[in-house]
XYZ file of N, CA and C in Angstrom:
741
model
N 8.368 18.695 3.982
C 7.318 18.755 3.671
C 6.538 17.954 2.559
N 6.135 16.643 2.527
C 5.305 15.848 1.435
C 4.504 16.739 0.573
N 4.582 16.639 -0.464
C 3.234 17.906 -1.861
C 2.165 16.992 -1.529
N 0.303 17.218 -1.407
C -0.154 16.593 -2.062
C 0.096 15.738 -2.820
N -0.668 14.699 -2.697
C -1.049 14.132 -4.550
C -2.553 14.169 -5.431
N -2.828 14.867 -6.112
C -4.400 14.400 -5.867
C -4.725 13.997 -7.294
N -5.222 12.962 -7.268
C -4.857 11.675 -8.801
C -6.293 11.295 -7.810
N -7.520 10.231 -9.220
C -8.357 9.698 -8.226
C -8.159 8.330 -7.942
N -8.293 7.686 -7.376
C -8.339 6.427 -7.099
C -8.838 5.276 -7.508
N -9.053 4.304 -8.280
C -10.455 4.104 -8.078
C -10.064 2.191 -6.840
N -11.788 3.001 -6.048
C -10.845 1.424 -4.739
C -11.939 0.472 -4.879
N -11.791 -1.131 -4.629
C -12.614 -2.402 -5.066
C -14.031 -2.009 -3.822
N -15.169 -2.629 -4.282
C -16.272 -2.226 -2.982
C -16.358 -3.143 -2.498
N -14.707 -2.371 -0.882
C -15.028 -2.601 0.190
C -14.566 -1.588 0.525
N -14.145 -2.178 1.872
C -13.040 -1.376 3.215
C -11.395 -1.899 2.116
N -10.913 -0.149 2.363
C -9.675 -0.537 1.567
C -8.157 0.059 1.945
N -7.688 -0.710 2.011
C -6.022 -0.077 2.814
C -4.747 -0.680 1.301
N -4.358 0.338 0.811
C -4.088 -0.066 -0.675
C -2.778 -1.467 -1.334
N -3.873 -1.792 -1.899
C -2.414 -3.589 -2.301
C -2.686 -3.561 -3.197
N -1.403 -5.020 -3.045
C -0.121 -4.480 -4.351
C 0.017 -6.620 -5.020
N -0.342 -6.022 -6.698
C 0.354 -7.553 -7.382
C 1.668 -6.783 -8.375
N 2.821 -7.714 -7.907
C 3.501 -6.917 -9.373
C 4.391 -8.140 -10.553
N 4.953 -7.606 -11.292
C 5.524 -8.565 -12.521
C 6.871 -8.007 -12.490
N 7.884 -9.454 -13.376
C 9.124 -9.229 -13.162
C 10.193 -9.670 -14.443
N 10.909 -8.312 -15.229
C 11.156 -8.473 -16.132
C 11.827 -10.157 -16.254
N 11.525 -10.939 -17.623
C 11.668 -12.347 -18.111
C 13.571 -12.080 -18.209
N 14.108 -13.194 -18.220
C 15.757 -13.323 -18.823
C 15.431 -13.342 -20.648
N 16.354 -12.834 -21.475
C 16.036 -12.523 -22.866
C 17.244 -14.484 -22.910
N 15.928 -15.500 -23.898
C 16.407 -17.009 -24.004
C 16.713 -16.972 -24.876
N 16.911 -17.544 -25.957
C 16.998 -18.096 -27.540
C 15.904 -18.394 -27.867
N 15.540 -17.830 -28.888
C 14.519 -18.221 -29.710
C 13.833 -19.572 -30.281
N 12.952 -20.542 -29.873
C 12.845 -22.159 -29.792
C 13.022 -21.954 -31.804
N 13.710 -23.247 -32.067
C 14.121 -23.627 -33.139
C 12.692 -23.791 -34.450
N 12.452 -23.839 -35.700
C 11.655 -23.447 -36.183
C 10.232 -25.079 -36.494
N 9.400 -24.566 -36.449
C 8.367 -25.734 -35.855
C 8.425 -26.075 -34.523
N 9.056 -25.587 -33.301
C 9.417 -26.103 -32.134
C 8.535 -25.234 -31.667
N 7.517 -26.183 -29.800
C 6.659 -25.331 -29.839
C 7.961 -24.371 -29.107
N 7.177 -23.115 -28.243
C 8.752 -22.062 -27.196
C 8.518 -22.745 -25.917
N 9.325 -23.118 -25.217
C 9.742 -23.471 -23.832
C 9.100 -22.085 -22.826
N 8.058 -22.563 -21.724
C 7.780 -21.380 -21.033
C 8.506 -22.162 -19.584
N 8.991 -20.704 -18.776
C 9.273 -20.673 -17.665
C 8.748 -19.581 -17.262
N 8.621 -19.667 -15.622
C 8.438 -18.081 -14.705
C 9.704 -17.912 -14.982
N 8.877 -16.321 -14.587
C 10.394 -15.571 -14.789
C 11.357 -15.334 -13.745
N 12.779 -15.120 -13.286
C 13.434 -14.848 -12.405
C 12.927 -13.793 -11.882
N 13.111 -14.283 -10.154
C 13.384 -14.047 -8.935
C 14.174 -12.720 -9.384
N 13.448 -11.393 -8.188
C 15.499 -9.973 -8.442
C 14.978 -10.171 -7.002
N 16.161 -10.241 -6.201
C 16.196 -9.738 -5.190
C 15.914 -8.337 -5.147
N 15.545 -7.966 -3.836
C 14.896 -6.385 -3.032
C 16.220 -6.185 -2.308
N 16.081 -4.638 -2.718
C 17.722 -4.088 -1.996
C 18.091 -4.229 -0.429
N 19.249 -5.136 0.079
C 19.403 -4.416 1.093
C 19.175 -3.706 2.167
N 18.065 -2.729 3.011
C 18.082 -1.747 3.164
C 17.196 -2.068 4.226
N 17.222 -1.103 5.228
C 15.926 -1.072 6.192
C 14.890 0.016 6.144
N 15.041 0.532 5.325
C 13.954 1.724 4.945
C 12.391 0.902 4.943
N 11.178 1.446 5.004
C 9.814 1.160 5.015
C 9.801 0.913 3.188
N 8.545 0.322 3.117
C 8.410 0.703 1.342
C 6.963 -0.266 1.859
N 6.168 0.875 0.970
C 5.112 -0.294 0.289
C 5.618 -1.332 -0.054
N 5.148 -1.345 -0.832
C 5.993 -2.385 -2.264
C 7.494 -2.497 -2.566
N 8.195 -3.363 -2.937
C 9.124 -3.394 -3.265
C 9.693 -2.805 -3.964
N 11.118 -1.935 -3.659
C 11.559 -0.969 -4.554
C 12.614 -1.589 -5.952
N 11.668 -1.982 -6.690
C 12.139 -3.165 -8.002
C 11.367 -3.261 -8.957
N 11.903 -2.268 -10.276
C 10.924 -2.030 -11.077
C 11.181 -3.228 -11.845
N 9.750 -4.010 -12.243
C 9.245 -4.607 -13.375
C 8.660 -6.049 -11.938
N 8.925 -5.416 -10.650
C 8.172 -6.313 -9.756
C 6.394 -7.082 -9.118
N 6.397 -8.207 -9.528
C 4.819 -7.996 -9.165
C 4.646 -9.250 -8.252
N 3.499 -8.459 -7.440
C 2.796 -9.040 -6.535
C 1.205 -9.866 -6.261
N 0.863 -10.414 -5.767
C -0.406 -10.661 -6.158
C -1.090 -11.206 -4.228
N -1.633 -10.696 -3.613
C -2.675 -10.171 -2.248
C -3.671 -11.074 -2.592
N -4.051 -11.458 -1.039
C -5.480 -12.454 -1.566
C -6.418 -11.989 0.405
N -7.513 -11.720 -0.475
C -8.544 -10.886 0.326
C -9.371 -11.097 1.326
N -10.179 -10.871 2.660
C -10.184 -11.790 2.867
C -11.216 -10.592 3.921
N -12.334 -11.597 5.001
C -12.832 -10.713 5.447
C -14.145 -10.671 5.078
N -13.984 -9.257 4.546
C -16.136 -8.559 4.176
C -15.639 -8.784 2.564
N -14.158 -8.690 1.977
C -14.891 -9.225 0.676
C -13.955 -10.778 0.118
N -14.145 -11.034 -0.818
C -13.020 -12.382 -1.178
C -12.515 -11.689 -2.781
N -11.040 -12.207 -2.999
C -10.428 -12.044 -4.014
C -8.964 -11.055 -3.968
N -8.701 -10.336 -4.888
C -7.725 -11.269 -5.065
C -6.588 -8.981 -5.562
N -5.931 -8.694 -5.074
C -5.750 -7.586 -6.106
C -3.760 -7.437 -5.939
N -3.782 -6.437 -7.425
C -2.160 -7.499 -8.064
C -1.630 -5.760 -8.595
N -0.117 -5.863 -7.852
C 0.641 -4.663 -7.989
C 1.524 -4.976 -9.265
N 1.763 -4.035 -9.752
C 2.919 -3.835 -10.958
C 4.073 -3.121 -10.601
N 5.325 -2.969 -9.505
C 6.040 -1.663 -10.307
C 6.869 -1.321 -11.101
N 5.632 -0.236 -11.808
C 6.057 0.263 -13.018
C 7.963 1.082 -12.726
N 8.107 1.948 -12.221
C 9.628 2.899 -12.122
C 10.328 2.997 -10.140
N 11.420 3.287 -10.246
C 11.294 3.644 -9.156
C 12.621 4.867 -9.207
N 12.283 5.989 -8.930
C 13.562 7.299 -9.092
C 13.441 7.541 -7.735
N 14.843 7.949 -7.754
C 15.481 8.289 -6.587
C 15.863 10.449 -6.873
N 14.765 10.734 -5.609
C 14.686 12.403 -5.825
C 15.082 12.759 -4.477
N 14.590 14.263 -4.289
C 15.032 15.082 -3.001
C 13.796 14.554 -1.556
N 12.596 14.386 -1.981
C 12.313 13.474 -1.056
C 12.419 11.876 -0.396
N 13.509 11.718 -1.501
C 13.334 10.039 -1.074
C 13.243 8.902 -2.685
N 13.057 8.407 -1.961
C 12.872 7.242 -3.491
C 11.332 6.788 -3.086
N 11.372 7.067 -4.787
C 9.387 6.999 -4.720
C 8.930 5.704 -6.145
N 8.145 4.946 -5.336
C 7.614 4.350 -6.164
C 6.739 4.377 -6.530
N 6.223 4.072 -8.010
C 4.735 4.105 -8.575
C 4.891 2.721 -8.885
N 3.759 2.271 -8.620
C 2.717 1.237 -8.664
C 1.832 1.693 -9.573
N 0.730 0.411 -10.564
C 0.036 0.269 -11.243
C -1.279 -1.388 -10.254
N -2.218 -0.640 -9.577
C -2.488 -1.189 -8.708
C -3.935 -2.105 -8.981
N -4.391 -3.512 -9.582
C -5.930 -3.819 -9.981
C -6.341 -4.494 -9.312
N -7.671 -4.737 -9.127
C -8.445 -5.157 -7.659
C -9.797 -5.603 -8.765
N -10.377 -5.551 -8.444
C -11.624 -5.657 -8.614
C -12.494 -4.813 -10.136
N -11.872 -3.750 -9.517
C -12.038 -2.287 -10.417
C -11.189 -1.839 -11.170
N -11.135 -1.109 -11.899
C -10.355 -0.075 -12.806
C -9.456 0.607 -11.988
N -8.375 -0.217 -13.146
C -6.870 0.283 -12.538
C -6.148 1.661 -12.592
N -5.393 1.870 -11.181
C -4.867 3.336 -11.062
C -3.413 3.082 -10.445
N -2.631 3.930 -10.740
C -1.374 4.484 -10.845
C -1.251 4.779 -9.219
N -0.088 4.827 -8.331
C 0.053 5.362 -7.162
C 1.512 5.504 -6.707
N 1.536 6.441 -5.920
C 2.741 6.275 -5.903
C 3.639 6.021 -4.268
N 4.616 6.435 -3.795
C 4.674 5.904 -2.481
C 6.472 5.715 -2.228
N 6.348 7.311 -1.020
C 8.010 7.754 -1.091
C 8.341 7.182 0.185
N 10.078 6.616 0.092
C 10.045 6.892 1.291
C 11.584 7.662 1.330
N 11.289 7.729 2.399
C 12.536 9.360 2.791
C 14.207 8.446 3.077
N 14.754 9.978 2.751
C 15.940 9.227 3.026
C 16.141 8.750 4.465
N 16.170 9.173 5.932
C 15.409 8.528 6.598
C 15.384 7.025 7.217
N 13.944 6.974 6.343
C 13.379 5.024 6.508
C 12.235 5.582 5.993
N 11.615 6.700 6.745
C 10.758 6.973 7.174
C 9.104 6.222 5.544
N 8.440 6.294 5.614
C 7.006 5.793 4.225
C 5.690 7.202 4.055
N 5.918 8.237 3.081
C 5.000 8.347 3.202
C 3.439 7.914 2.311
N 2.380 7.687 2.535
C 1.223 7.003 1.877
C 0.113 7.948 1.942
N 0.190 7.787 0.315
C -1.449 9.067 0.630
C -2.336 7.804 1.139
N -3.355 9.296 0.796
C -4.360 9.079 2.446
C -5.664 8.614 1.881
N -5.792 8.386 0.424
C -6.669 7.682 -0.467
C -6.616 6.155 0.032
N -5.662 5.976 0.279
C -4.982 4.461 0.631
C -5.902 4.169 1.645
N -6.255 4.738 2.012
C -6.751 4.246 3.216
C -8.991 4.502 3.813
N -9.461 5.097 2.305
C -10.619 5.208 2.248
C -11.615 4.283 2.454
N -13.306 4.766 3.008
C -14.296 3.323 3.017
C -14.264 3.852 1.569
N -15.006 2.589 1.101
C -15.639 2.692 -0.411
C -16.705 1.825 -0.256
N -17.411 1.570 -1.411
C -17.803 1.098 -2.026
C -19.312 0.876 -3.548
N -19.532 0.319 -3.990
C -19.322 0.086 -5.281
C -20.239 2.020 -5.773
N -19.567 2.157 -6.857
C -20.250 2.867 -7.010
C -19.599 4.274 -6.793
N -18.239 4.224 -5.242
C -17.422 5.550 -5.045
C -16.270 5.807 -5.461
N -16.273 7.183 -5.577
C -14.096 7.293 -5.673
C -14.025 7.849 -4.519
N -11.727 7.875 -4.249
C -11.670 8.698 -2.996
C -10.674 8.693 -3.424
N -10.398 9.661 -3.407
C -8.983 10.433 -3.820
C -8.368 11.342 -2.676
N -7.125 11.043 -2.268
C -6.608 12.632 -1.476
C -6.520 13.934 -2.089
N -6.693 14.611 -0.875
C -6.675 15.811 -1.473
C -5.407 16.461 -0.443
N -5.097 15.654 0.830
C -4.271 16.685 1.495
C -3.029 16.126 1.276
N -2.068 16.525 2.249
C -0.911 15.780 2.544
C -0.991 14.295 2.522
N 0.517 13.557 1.826
C 0.302 12.117 3.287
C 0.324 11.630 3.680
N 0.492 10.865 4.767
C 0.117 10.104 5.566
C 1.786 9.958 6.108
N 2.127 10.399 6.906
C 3.847 9.473 6.941
C 4.162 8.956 8.430
N 4.510 7.643 8.299
C 5.188 6.787 9.138
C 5.884 6.990 8.976
N 6.993 7.323 10.278
C 7.943 7.616 10.769
C 9.230 6.362 10.643
N 10.589 6.569 10.847
C 11.602 5.724 10.296
C 11.462 4.405 11.600
N 11.822 3.216 11.412
C 11.487 1.829 12.702
C 12.492 2.452 13.845
N 13.728 3.030 13.292
C 14.273 3.776 13.992
C 13.377 4.965 15.276
N 12.188 4.932 15.169
C 12.047 6.387 15.026
C 10.781 5.975 16.303
N 9.762 4.799 15.471
C 8.678 3.890 15.543
C 9.422 3.080 17.448
N 10.203 2.633 17.558
C 11.131 1.893 18.702
C 11.844 2.162 19.253
N 12.210 3.942 19.391
C 11.552 4.319 20.156
C 10.895 4.965 21.244
N 9.521 5.281 20.303
C 8.285 5.462 20.662
C 7.850 6.773 20.013
N 8.539 7.083 19.077
C 7.811 7.989 18.182
C 6.606 7.973 17.368
N 5.655 8.679 17.634
C 4.539 9.011 16.757
C 4.729 9.183 15.801
N 3.755 8.945 14.118
C 3.264 9.599 13.184
C 2.593 10.728 13.255
N 1.824 11.529 13.432
C 0.562 12.385 13.339
C 0.229 13.516 12.740
N -0.926 13.521 12.443
C -1.125 15.087 11.134
C -2.173 14.584 10.665
N -2.198 15.842 9.532
C -4.627 16.372 9.231
C -4.463 16.239 8.239
N -5.308 15.192 6.929
C -4.695 15.383 6.173
C -6.217 15.270 5.338
N -6.890 14.927 3.683
C -8.342 15.708 3.433
C -8.477 14.147 2.471
N -9.612 13.968 2.703
C -10.018 12.737 1.095
C -11.242 13.674 0.410
N -11.452 13.451 -0.905
C -12.762 13.752 -1.422
C -13.393 12.357 -1.784
N -14.187 12.566 -1.490
C -15.563 11.604 -1.766
C -16.353 11.285 -2.813
N -17.164 10.890 -3.472
C -18.264 10.868 -4.998
C -18.344 9.470 -5.106
N -19.980 10.262 -4.346
C -20.790 8.420 -4.471
C -22.536 8.685 -4.589
N -23.071 8.130 -4.446
C -24.865 8.710 -3.773
C -24.371 8.908 -2.004
N -24.791 10.217 -1.676
C -24.868 11.077 -0.383
C -23.821 11.218 0.600
N -22.337 11.414 -0.413
C -20.934 10.818 -0.195
C -19.772 12.043 -0.318
N -21.032 13.214 -1.588
C -19.733 13.900 -2.573
C -19.489 15.007 -0.872
N -18.061 14.993 -1.531
C -18.198 16.193 -1.069
C -16.245 15.720 -0.541
N -15.690 17.307 0.359
C -14.161 17.035 1.014
C -14.247 16.588 2.458
N -13.753 15.913 3.051
C -13.697 15.213 3.933
C -12.159 15.375 4.945
N -11.877 15.884 6.164
C -10.851 16.594 7.082
C -10.552 15.150 7.887
N -8.971 14.255 7.646
C -9.327 13.340 8.168
C -7.727 13.386 9.577
N -7.844 13.380 10.524
C -6.627 13.038 11.622
C -6.206 11.944 11.655
N -4.844 11.541 11.744
C -3.612 10.359 11.659
C -3.367 10.503 12.652
N -2.954 9.037 13.099
C -2.090 8.607 14.052
C -1.657 7.087 14.169
N -0.201 7.278 13.549
C 0.663 5.977 13.638
C 1.550 5.770 14.479
N 1.276 4.315 14.876
C 2.132 3.979 16.715
C 3.059 2.571 15.739
N 4.159 2.602 15.827
C 4.751 1.443 15.660
C 4.755 -0.058 17.014
N 4.530 -0.842 16.898
C 4.307 -2.179 17.604
C 5.030 -2.980 18.269
N 6.335 -2.694 17.155
C 7.490 -4.087 17.078
C 7.664 -4.831 15.938
N 8.758 -5.150 15.971
C 8.975 -6.365 15.403
C 8.071 -7.684 15.449
N 7.355 -8.483 14.270
C 5.795 -9.051 14.198
C 6.570 -10.506 13.297
N 7.064 -11.789 13.812
C 6.316 -12.942 12.916
C 5.174 -13.011 11.805
N 5.246 -13.142 10.582
C 4.014 -13.145 10.256
C 3.861 -14.296 9.320
N 2.870 -14.988 9.269
C 3.130 -16.062 8.349
C 1.729 -15.858 6.854
N 2.201 -15.888 6.385
C 0.859 -15.737 4.976
C 1.202 -16.655 3.881
N 0.665 -16.490 2.814
C 0.670 -17.577 1.964
C 2.013 -17.715 0.881
N 2.276 -16.496 1.464
C 3.775 -16.553 0.963
C 4.818 -16.421 1.370
N 4.854 -17.079 2.438
C 5.939 -17.281 3.431
C 6.131 -17.049 4.545
N 7.002 -16.654 5.434
C 6.935 -16.185 7.017
C 8.040 -15.154 6.830
N 8.082 -14.311 7.556
C 8.745 -12.810 7.503
C 8.587 -12.068 8.803
N 10.019 -11.560 9.173
C 9.811 -10.992 9.913
C 9.498 -9.643 10.007
N 8.658 -8.471 10.205
C 8.168 -7.703 9.613
C 7.636 -7.110 10.811
N 7.664 -5.119 10.299
C 7.205 -4.382 11.909
C 6.051 -4.119 11.532
N 5.539 -4.333 12.761
C 3.760 -4.191 12.815
C 3.679 -2.065 13.331
N 3.543 -1.617 12.690
C 2.403 -1.061 12.528
C 1.014 -0.438 12.099
N 0.392 0.569 13.475
C -1.062 0.698 13.706
C -1.697 2.300 13.160
N -2.631 1.992 12.486
C -2.409 3.389 12.352
C -4.809 4.285 12.603
N -4.900 5.183 13.474
C -5.810 4.840 13.511
C -6.731 6.517 13.423
N -7.777 6.073 12.943
C -8.352 7.922 11.538
C -9.378 8.129 12.181
N -9.389 9.467 12.901
C -10.217 10.464 13.516
C -11.339 10.178 11.747
N -12.379 10.516 11.146
C -13.162 10.449 10.087
C -13.880 11.696 10.078
N -13.692 12.998 11.379
C -14.346 13.952 11.386
C -15.501 13.898 12.058
N -16.251 14.570 10.858
C -18.010 13.933 10.741
C -18.180 13.019 10.046
N -17.107 12.308 9.832
C -17.596 10.942 9.239
C -17.576 10.845 7.669
N -17.609 8.997 7.343
C -18.888 8.691 5.927
C -20.186 8.433 6.314
N -21.387 8.948 6.041
C -22.115 8.161 6.238
C -22.279 7.470 7.802
N -22.069 8.175 8.058
C -22.281 7.962 9.777
C -20.828 7.692 10.320
N -19.635 7.568 9.837
C -18.997 6.248 10.460
C -17.124 7.794 10.615
N -17.005 7.627 11.855
C -16.085 9.023 12.292
C -15.225 8.335 12.488
N -14.542 7.039 12.876
C -13.199 6.405 13.508
C -13.083 5.524 12.808
N -11.955 4.870 12.215
C -11.746 3.492 11.194
C -10.249 2.984 12.058
N -9.390 2.185 12.055
C -8.150 1.822 11.991
C -7.949 0.441 11.756
N -6.640 0.543 11.319
C -5.343 -0.429 10.303
C -4.099 -1.098 11.133
N -4.022 -2.076 11.132
C -2.664 -2.566 11.149
C -2.011 -3.219 9.846
N -1.222 -2.713 9.590
C -0.345 -3.673 8.816
C 1.435 -4.007 9.337
N 1.806 -4.871 8.134
C 3.185 -5.369 8.587
C 4.213 -4.860 7.563
N 4.862 -4.423 8.015
C 5.605 -4.792 7.073
C 7.406 -4.833 6.607
N 7.874 -5.472 5.623
C 9.592 -5.756 6.051
C 9.912 -5.133 5.768
N 11.096 -4.270 6.390
C 11.968 -3.152 5.966
C 12.583 -3.671 5.252
N 13.035 -2.714 3.986
C 13.531 -3.193 2.193
C 12.583 -4.114 1.551
N 11.747 -4.123 1.948
C 11.014 -5.004 1.099
C 9.075 -4.546 1.111
N 8.691 -4.188 1.927
C 6.817 -3.588 2.673
C 6.208 -4.793 2.335
N 4.577 -4.337 2.013
C 3.406 -4.565 2.398
C 3.680 -6.832 2.571
N 3.390 -7.272 3.768
C 3.164 -8.530 3.762
C 1.870 -9.070 4.379
N 1.227 -8.015 5.063
C -0.061 -8.133 5.468
C -0.667 -6.456 6.399
N -2.502 -7.083 5.936
C -2.556 -5.942 6.494
C -4.104 -5.907 7.419
N -4.322 -5.265 8.030
C -6.180 -5.702 8.360
C -6.630 -4.109 8.811
N -7.448 -3.822 8.182
C -8.254 -2.666 7.894
C -9.984 -2.615 9.005
N -10.458 -2.067 9.666
C -11.489 -2.072 10.220
C -12.015 -0.874 10.226
N -13.501 -0.057 9.351
C -13.889 0.478 9.769
C -15.543 -0.556 10.176
N -16.305 0.601 11.156
C -17.482 0.654 11.320
C -17.575 -1.269 11.839
N -16.831 -1.606 12.693
C -17.201 -3.052 13.020
C -16.744 -4.048 12.010
N -16.522 -4.212 10.273
C -16.361 -4.331 9.611
C -14.690 -4.793 8.993
N -14.060 -5.513 9.114
C -12.656 -6.104 8.894
C -12.215 -6.534 7.763
N -11.352 -5.111 6.896
C -10.325 -5.993 5.963
C -9.125 -7.254 5.672
N -9.044 -7.776 5.397
C -7.952 -8.797 5.612
C -7.039 -8.406 4.459
N -5.430 -8.312 4.063
C -5.021 -8.383 3.014
C -3.684 -9.188 3.128
N -3.392 -10.713 2.346
C -1.737 -11.489 2.719
C -1.595 -11.178 1.258
N 0.004 -11.045 1.152
C 0.840 -11.701 0.462
C 0.450 -13.001 0.345
N 0.330 -12.568 -1.113
C 0.031 -14.460 -1.454
C 0.749 -14.726 -2.802
N 1.913 -14.087 -3.372
C 2.997 -14.211 -4.684
C 3.813 -12.888 -4.634
N 4.440 -13.669 -5.144
C 5.530 -12.390 -5.317
C 6.893 -12.356 -5.832
N 7.012 -12.155 -6.894
C 8.268 -11.931 -8.036
C 10.154 -11.574 -7.019
N 9.624 -11.043 -5.938
C 10.880 -10.614 -5.188
C 11.049 -11.671 -3.964
N 11.836 -12.377 -3.787
C 11.782 -13.177 -2.625
C 11.325 -12.440 -1.369
N 10.571 -12.631 -0.120
C 9.984 -12.069 0.812
C 11.307 -12.330 1.972
């Protein structure tokens, strides 16, 4: 069982489902001759490990990604993969995300069988002046093989919201359903990704909103290519725009 991860998540002023940007290590080039300008070049691409596990961000230390936001907001989100470690629960990918608000460090766990654990705080409704943190267990996405066989991921967790009129802890029930492999075209290119639907029952709700839904496309072995989150009729889209790791 994934243990709860209790940490503050500063979310952009809109509806959010965690979004990434990454940075990649540059090769050590020889120093330029005296009085000569330093040569500039793009950092080299780093290949993502060839596996079928579900990741939210590529398991490549130093990788950088940029996502373009659309729908109810515009702008970009950047993610840097700080470290990748293997433990008893599986592979932990720790990242720093930076959107319009303060940077936040987050963890995503890919289990030995290829399933993915995502902090519920990533699926919170947010607006200016609000912060959301997960206080319950992670949302667990079953491995592709289980999803393809019709298995659903279900569970209950909770989030704590701090902001005008919304303070308090809220219980959340979720259902994750696989929708099969789909061809997805985003600014960074075209990929075959596994489509996953997420339905959230927000219980007593946030400011009268009791339900939310999302659909996100994860390329096995790589991570998030595209996502759409809808809350109270408002939709936020996120598309991969740049990546130091080949899509």
